[in-house]
PDB file of C-alpha atoms in Angstrom:
ATOM      1  CA  MET A   1     151.977 185.977 126.569  1.00  0.00           C
ATOM      2  CA  ALA A   2     152.084 182.493 125.319  1.00  0.00           C
ATOM      3  CA  SER A   3     154.888 180.371 126.521  1.00  0.00           C
ATOM      4  CA  SER A   4     156.769 177.971 124.290  1.00  0.00           C
ATOM      5  CA  ASN A   5     154.873 175.009 125.813  1.00  0.00           C
ATOM      6  CA  ASP A   6     151.495 176.500 124.822  1.00  0.00           C
ATOM      7  CA  VAL A   7     152.663 177.079 121.249  1.00  0.00           C
ATOM      8  CA  GLN A   8     154.011 173.559 121.055  1.00  0.00           C
ATOM      9  CA  HIS A   9     150.726 172.187 122.432  1.00  0.00           C
ATOM     10  CA  GLU A  10     148.734 174.127 119.803  1.00  0.00           C
ATOM     11  CA  GLN A  11     150.895 172.746 117.008  1.00  0.00           C
ATOM     12  CA  THR A  12     150.415 169.114 118.095  1.00  0.00           C
ATOM     13  CA  THR A  13     146.644 169.431 118.446  1.00  0.00           C
ATOM     14  CA  LYS A  14     146.025 170.716 114.924  1.00  0.00           C
ATOM     15  CA  ILE A  15     144.193 167.935 113.107  1.00  0.00           C
ATOM     16  CA  ASP A  16     143.268 167.694 109.475  1.00  0.00           C
ATOM     17  CA  PHE A  17     139.778 166.247 109.790  1.00  0.00           C
ATOM     18  CA  ASN A  18     139.705 165.008 106.198  1.00  0.00           C
ATOM     19  CA  GLN A  19     142.769 162.867 106.852  1.00  0.00           C
ATOM     20  CA  LEU A  20     141.349 161.686 110.157  1.00  0.00           C
ATOM     21  CA  THR A  21     138.082 160.710 108.486  1.00  0.00           C
ATOM     22  CA  GLU A  22     139.936 158.793 105.789  1.00  0.00           C
ATOM     23  CA  MET A  23     141.997 156.993 108.424  1.00  0.00           C
ATOM     24  CA  LEU A  24     138.981 155.998 110.509  1.00  0.00           C
ATOM     25  CA  ILE A  25     136.152 155.256 108.071  1.00  0.00           C
ATOM     26  CA  GLY A  26     137.479 155.798 104.568  1.00  0.00           C
ATOM     27  CA  PRO A  27     138.638 153.194 102.058  1.00  0.00           C
ATOM     28  CA  ASN A  28     142.263 153.602 103.215  1.00  0.00           C
ATOM     29  CA  ARG A  29     141.511 153.078 106.893  1.00  0.00           C
ATOM     30  CA  ARG A  30     144.039 151.405 109.096  1.00  0.00           C
ATOM     31  CA  ILE A  31     142.971 148.103 110.544  1.00  0.00           C
ATOM     32  CA  SER A  32     144.573 147.457 113.875  1.00  0.00           C
ATOM     33  CA  ASP A  33     144.502 144.358 116.028  1.00  0.00           C
ATOM     34  CA  LYS A  34     145.121 146.519 119.059  1.00  0.00           C
ATOM     35  CA  VAL A  35     141.663 147.405 120.291  1.00  0.00           C
ATOM     36  CA  VAL A  36     141.530 149.311 123.537  1.00  0.00           C
ATOM     37  CA  LEU A  37     138.570 148.338 125.680  1.00  0.00           C
ATOM     38  CA  PRO A  38     137.839 149.501 129.193  1.00  0.00           C
ATOM     39  CA  ILE A  39     138.224 146.844 131.855  1.00  0.00           C
ATOM     40  CA  THR A  40     134.962 146.237 133.677  1.00  0.00           C
ATOM     41  CA  PHE A  41     133.963 143.997 136.541  1.00  0.00           C
ATOM     42  CA  ALA A  42     132.776 141.013 134.474  1.00  0.00           C
ATOM     43  CA  SER A  43     134.510 141.577 131.175  1.00  0.00           C
ATOM     44  CA  GLN A  44     134.776 138.745 128.684  1.00  0.00           C
ATOM     45  CA  PRO A  45     137.514 138.341 126.118  1.00  0.00           C
ATOM     46  CA  LEU A  46     136.668 139.247 122.549  1.00  0.00           C
ATOM     47  CA  LYS A  47     135.659 136.367 120.306  1.00  0.00           C
ATOM     48  CA  THR A  48     137.953 135.377 117.497  1.00  0.00           C
ATOM     49  CA  LYS A  49     136.819 135.311 113.877  1.00  0.00           C
ATOM     50  CA  GLU A  50     136.595 131.515 114.004  1.00  0.00           C
ATOM     51  CA  GLU A  51     134.401 131.627 117.113  1.00  0.00           C
ATOM     52  CA  LEU A  52     132.111 134.180 115.486  1.00  0.00           C
ATOM     53  CA  ARG A  53     131.896 132.070 112.329  1.00  0.00           C
ATOM     54  CA  VAL A  54     131.018 128.896 114.261  1.00  0.00           C
ATOM     55  CA  GLU A  55     128.484 130.825 116.344  1.00  0.00           C
ATOM     56  CA  ALA A  56     126.850 132.172 113.178  1.00  0.00           C
ATOM     57  CA  ILE A  57     126.594 128.653 111.743  1.00  0.00           C
ATOM     58  CA  PHE A  58     125.049 127.229 114.924  1.00  0.00           C
ATOM     59  CA  GLU A  59     122.516 130.073 115.116  1.00  0.00           C
ATOM     60  CA  SER A  60     121.479 129.868 111.458  1.00  0.00           C
ATOM     61  CA  CYS A  61     117.988 128.745 110.487  1.00  0.00           C
ATOM     62  CA  ALA A  62     119.383 125.981 108.273  1.00  0.00           C
ATOM     63  CA  PHE A  63     121.339 124.438 111.148  1.00  0.00           C
ATOM     64  CA  LYS A  64     118.377 124.678 113.536  1.00  0.00           C
ATOM     65  CA  THR A  65     116.081 123.087 110.952  1.00  0.00           C
ATOM     66  CA  ALA A  66     118.522 120.265 110.184  1.00  0.00           C
ATOM     67  CA  THR A  67     119.084 119.605 113.885  1.00  0.00           C
ATOM     68  CA  SER A  68     115.337 119.481 114.534  1.00  0.00           C
ATOM     69  CA  CYS A  69     114.928 117.090 111.622  1.00  0.00           C
ATOM     70  CA  VAL A  70     117.597 114.693 112.931  1.00  0.00           C
ATOM     71  CA  VAL A  71     116.422 114.849 116.550  1.00  0.00           C
ATOM     72  CA  GLY A  72     112.800 114.477 115.418  1.00  0.00           C
ATOM     73  CA  PHE A  73     113.688 111.373 113.416  1.00  0.00           C
ATOM     74  CA  ALA A  74     115.509 109.873 116.418  1.00  0.00           C
ATOM     75  CA  CYS A  75     112.579 110.565 118.771  1.00  0.00           C
ATOM     76  CA  GLY A  76     110.094 109.248 116.236  1.00  0.00           C
ATOM     77  CA  ALA A  77     112.169 106.116 115.653  1.00  0.00           C
ATOM     78  CA  PHE A  78     112.261 105.453 119.395  1.00  0.00           C
ATOM     79  CA  LEU A  79     108.503 105.966 119.673  1.00  0.00           C
ATOM     80  CA  GLY A  80     107.986 103.725 116.623  1.00  0.00           C
ATOM     81  CA  LEU A  81     110.094 100.995 118.212  1.00  0.00           C
ATOM     82  CA  PHE A  82     108.069 101.265 121.413  1.00  0.00           C
ATOM     83  CA  SER A  83     104.790 101.266 119.476  1.00  0.00           C
ATOM     84  CA  ALA A  84     105.792  98.267 117.374  1.00  0.00           C
ATOM     85  CA  SER A  85     106.785  96.290 120.452  1.00  0.00           C
ATOM     86  CA  MET A  86     103.436  96.982 122.144  1.00  0.00           C
ATOM     87  CA  ASP A  87     101.192  96.563 119.101  1.00  0.00           C
ATOM     88  CA  PRO A  88     100.624  92.925 118.213  1.00  0.00           C
ATOM     89  CA  SER A  89     100.206  92.052 114.552  1.00  0.00           C
ATOM     90  CA  ILE A  90      96.597  90.897 114.498  1.00  0.00           C
ATOM     91  CA  GLY A  91      96.413  89.776 110.870  1.00  0.00           C
ATOM     92  CA  ILE A  92      98.643  86.710 111.267  1.00  0.00           C
ATOM     93  CA  ALA A  93      98.282  83.759 113.617  1.00  0.00           C
ATOM     94  CA  PRO A  94     100.947  83.723 116.350  1.00  0.00           C
ATOM     95  CA  GLU A  95     102.369  80.376 115.229  1.00  0.00           C
ATOM     96  CA  LYS A  96     102.977  81.721 111.697  1.00  0.00           C
ATOM     97  CA  GLN A  97     104.864  84.808 112.825  1.00  0.00           C
ATOM     98  CA  THR A  98     108.569  84.667 112.124  1.00  0.00           C
ATOM     99  CA  LEU A  99     111.454  86.777 113.325  1.00  0.00           C
ATOM    100  CA  LYS A 100     111.836  88.170 109.805  1.00  0.00           C
ATOM    101  CA  PHE A 101     108.180  89.258 109.739  1.00  0.00           C
ATOM    102  CA  ILE A 102     108.416  90.879 113.181  1.00  0.00           C
ATOM    103  CA  MET A 103     111.658  92.714 112.334  1.00  0.00           C
ATOM    104  CA  ASN A 104     110.126  93.955 109.072  1.00  0.00           C
ATOM    105  CA  ASP A 105     107.116  95.254 111.021  1.00  0.00           C
ATOM    106  CA  PHE A 106     109.492  97.014 113.438  1.00  0.00           C
ATOM    107  CA  LYS A 107     111.422  98.557 110.550  1.00  0.00           C
ATOM    108  CA  VAL A 108     108.275  99.861 108.850  1.00  0.00           C
ATOM    109  CA  LYS A 109     106.938 101.465 112.047  1.00  0.00           C
ATOM    110  CA  ILE A 110     110.307 102.925 113.059  1.00  0.00           C
ATOM    111  CA  ILE A 111     110.806 104.547 109.660  1.00  0.00           C
ATOM    112  CA  SER A 112     107.196 105.768 109.467  1.00  0.00           C
ATOM    113  CA  TYR A 113     107.232 107.374 112.905  1.00  0.00           C
ATOM    114  CA  GLY A 114     110.742 108.730 112.358  1.00  0.00           C
ATOM    115  CA  LYS A 115     109.834 110.431 109.076  1.00  0.00           C
ATOM    116  CA  SER A 116     106.689 111.947 110.572  1.00  0.00           C
ATOM    117  CA  PHE A 117     108.487 113.391 113.582  1.00  0.00           C
ATOM    118  CA  ALA A 118     111.389 114.583 111.423  1.00  0.00           C
ATOM    119  CA  MET A 119     108.989 116.419 109.117  1.00  0.00           C
ATOM    120  CA  ILE A 120     107.119 118.037 112.002  1.00  0.00           C
ATOM    121  CA  GLY A 121     110.349 119.087 113.734  1.00  0.00           C
ATOM    122  CA  ALA A 122     111.940 120.501 110.590  1.00  0.00           C
ATOM    123  CA  VAL A 123     108.837 122.392 109.446  1.00  0.00           C
ATOM    124  CA  PHE A 124     108.127 123.859 112.884  1.00  0.00           C
ATOM    125  CA  SER A 125     111.742 124.829 113.540  1.00  0.00           C
ATOM    126  CA  GLY A 126     112.233 126.346 110.093  1.00  0.00           C
ATOM    127  CA  ILE A 127     109.038 128.384 110.286  1.00  0.00           C
ATOM    128  CA  GLU A 128     109.730 129.549 113.846  1.00  0.00           C
ATOM    129  CA  CYS A 129     113.281 130.600 112.958  1.00  0.00           C
ATOM    130  CA  GLY A 130     112.020 132.430 109.869  1.00  0.00           C
ATOM    131  CA  ILE A 131     109.375 134.271 111.882  1.00  0.00           C
ATOM    132  CA  GLU A 132     111.907 135.138 114.588  1.00  0.00           C
ATOM    133  CA  SER A 133     114.357 136.464 111.989  1.00  0.00           C
ATOM    134  CA  HIS A 134     111.632 138.497 110.272  1.00  0.00           C
ATOM    135  CA  ARG A 135     110.222 139.969 113.493  1.00  0.00           C
ATOM    136  CA  GLY A 136     113.581 140.454 115.180  1.00  0.00           C
ATOM    137  CA  LYS A 137     112.128 139.309 118.508  1.00  0.00           C
ATOM    138  CA  SER A 138     112.296 136.106 120.506  1.00  0.00           C
ATOM    139  CA  ASP A 139     109.027 135.716 122.373  1.00  0.00           C
ATOM    140  CA  TRP A 140     106.022 133.405 122.686  1.00  0.00           C
ATOM    141  CA  LYS A 141     104.347 134.770 119.551  1.00  0.00           C
ATOM    142  CA  ASN A 142     106.946 133.131 117.291  1.00  0.00           C
ATOM    143  CA  GLY A 143     106.162 129.646 118.608  1.00  0.00           C
ATOM    144  CA  THR A 144     102.424 130.252 118.485  1.00  0.00           C
ATOM    145  CA  LEU A 145     102.510 131.445 114.878  1.00  0.00           C
ATOM    146  CA  ALA A 146     104.866 128.650 113.845  1.00  0.00           C
ATOM    147  CA  GLY A 147     102.659 126.104 115.604  1.00  0.00           C
ATOM    148  CA  GLY A 148      99.569 127.407 113.846  1.00  0.00           C
ATOM    149  CA  ILE A 149     101.214 127.313 110.431  1.00  0.00           C
ATOM    150  CA  THR A 150     102.751 123.871 110.996  1.00  0.00           C
ATOM    151  CA  GLY A 151      99.545 122.376 112.392  1.00  0.00           C
ATOM    152  CA  GLY A 152      97.554 123.881 109.545  1.00  0.00           C
ATOM    153  CA  MET A 153      99.932 122.492 106.926  1.00  0.00           C
ATOM    154  CA  ILE A 154      99.843 119.015 108.449  1.00  0.00           C
ATOM    155  CA  GLY A 155      96.071 119.087 108.933  1.00  0.00           C
ATOM    156  CA  LEU A 156      95.372 120.311 105.397  1.00  0.00           C
ATOM    157  CA  ARG A 157      96.339 116.867 104.093  1.00  0.00           C
ATOM    158  CA  ALA A 158      93.042 115.626 105.582  1.00  0.00           C
ATOM    159  CA  GLY A 159      90.937 118.630 104.546  1.00  0.00           C
ATOM    160  CA  VAL A 160      90.182 122.236 105.412  1.00  0.00           C
ATOM    161  CA  LYS A 161      88.384 121.493 108.674  1.00  0.00           C
ATOM    162  CA  ALA A 162      91.243 119.273 109.838  1.00  0.00           C
ATOM    163  CA  GLY A 163      93.670 122.031 108.837  1.00  0.00           C
ATOM    164  CA  ILE A 164      91.875 124.576 111.022  1.00  0.00           C
ATOM    165  CA  VAL A 165      91.686 122.179 113.970  1.00  0.00           C
ATOM    166  CA  GLY A 166      95.345 121.215 113.481  1.00  0.00           C
ATOM    167  CA  ALA A 167      96.407 124.864 113.356  1.00  0.00           C
ATOM    168  CA  ALA A 168      94.487 125.723 116.536  1.00  0.00           C
ATOM    169  CA  GLY A 169      95.675 122.632 118.397  1.00  0.00           C
ATOM    170  CA  PHE A 170      99.313 122.914 117.412  1.00  0.00           C
ATOM    171  CA  ALA A 171      99.338 126.667 118.161  1.00  0.00           C
ATOM    172  CA  ALA A 172      97.827 126.089 121.607  1.00  0.00           C
ATOM    173  CA  PHE A 173     100.264 123.276 122.354  1.00  0.00           C
ATOM    174  CA  SER A 174     103.220 125.382 121.190  1.00  0.00           C
ATOM    175  CA  THR A 175     102.088 128.298 123.348  1.00  0.00           C
ATOM    176  CA  VAL A 176     101.746 126.138 126.461  1.00  0.00           C
ATOM    177  CA  ILE A 177     105.144 124.477 125.940  1.00  0.00           C
ATOM    178  CA  ASP A 178     106.793 127.829 125.194  1.00  0.00           C
ATOM    179  CA  HIS A 179     105.279 129.374 128.333  1.00  0.00           C
ATOM    180  CA  TYR A 180     106.432 126.433 130.442  1.00  0.00           C
ATOM    181  CA  MET A 181     109.976 126.505 129.032  1.00  0.00           C
ATOM    182  CA  ARG A 182     110.340 130.281 129.441  1.00  0.00           C
ATOM    183  CA  SER A 183     109.019 130.295 133.013  1.00  0.00           C
ATOM    184  CA  ARG A 184     111.007 127.237 134.032  1.00  0.00           C
ATOM    185  CA  PHE A 185     114.395 128.203 132.651  1.00  0.00           C
TER     186      PHE A 185
END
């Protein structure tokens, strides 16, 4: 015979699965801030919506490309400044050189080097991020392909042969740097 506790237990366990489905995944589902997660040894707190939004912005291809462009310009400007300070202006006699002429020469080299490095950084970073997003993997092949495409695009300005050499050289350089960075860190 069934006792009154068993009957009561049967009544409380009857579930209308259509209602349960609607509550969990249907359009009228209840959204609760109270998420129950098991406590593990090294558990981390859940990220807030703002943290997830900022993380998504920082990991976007547009942000990576813009950052590479700015950092590339800064590195190129520094290299241009160094190059301009080491490279004497041969076309003008030393006694005719003025501070204005020297500063103008510095400005031209800094901007030229900065734009070149900014373009290389932005193109490489954008292509690598696009390849990584398309493939869904983060490995050495992304950098190699991006290096080949970037080197080929830069080299094509001087011709087809230069494009092929640029693609091979930039791909090899990207592969070596990627291997070094992955094994080191």
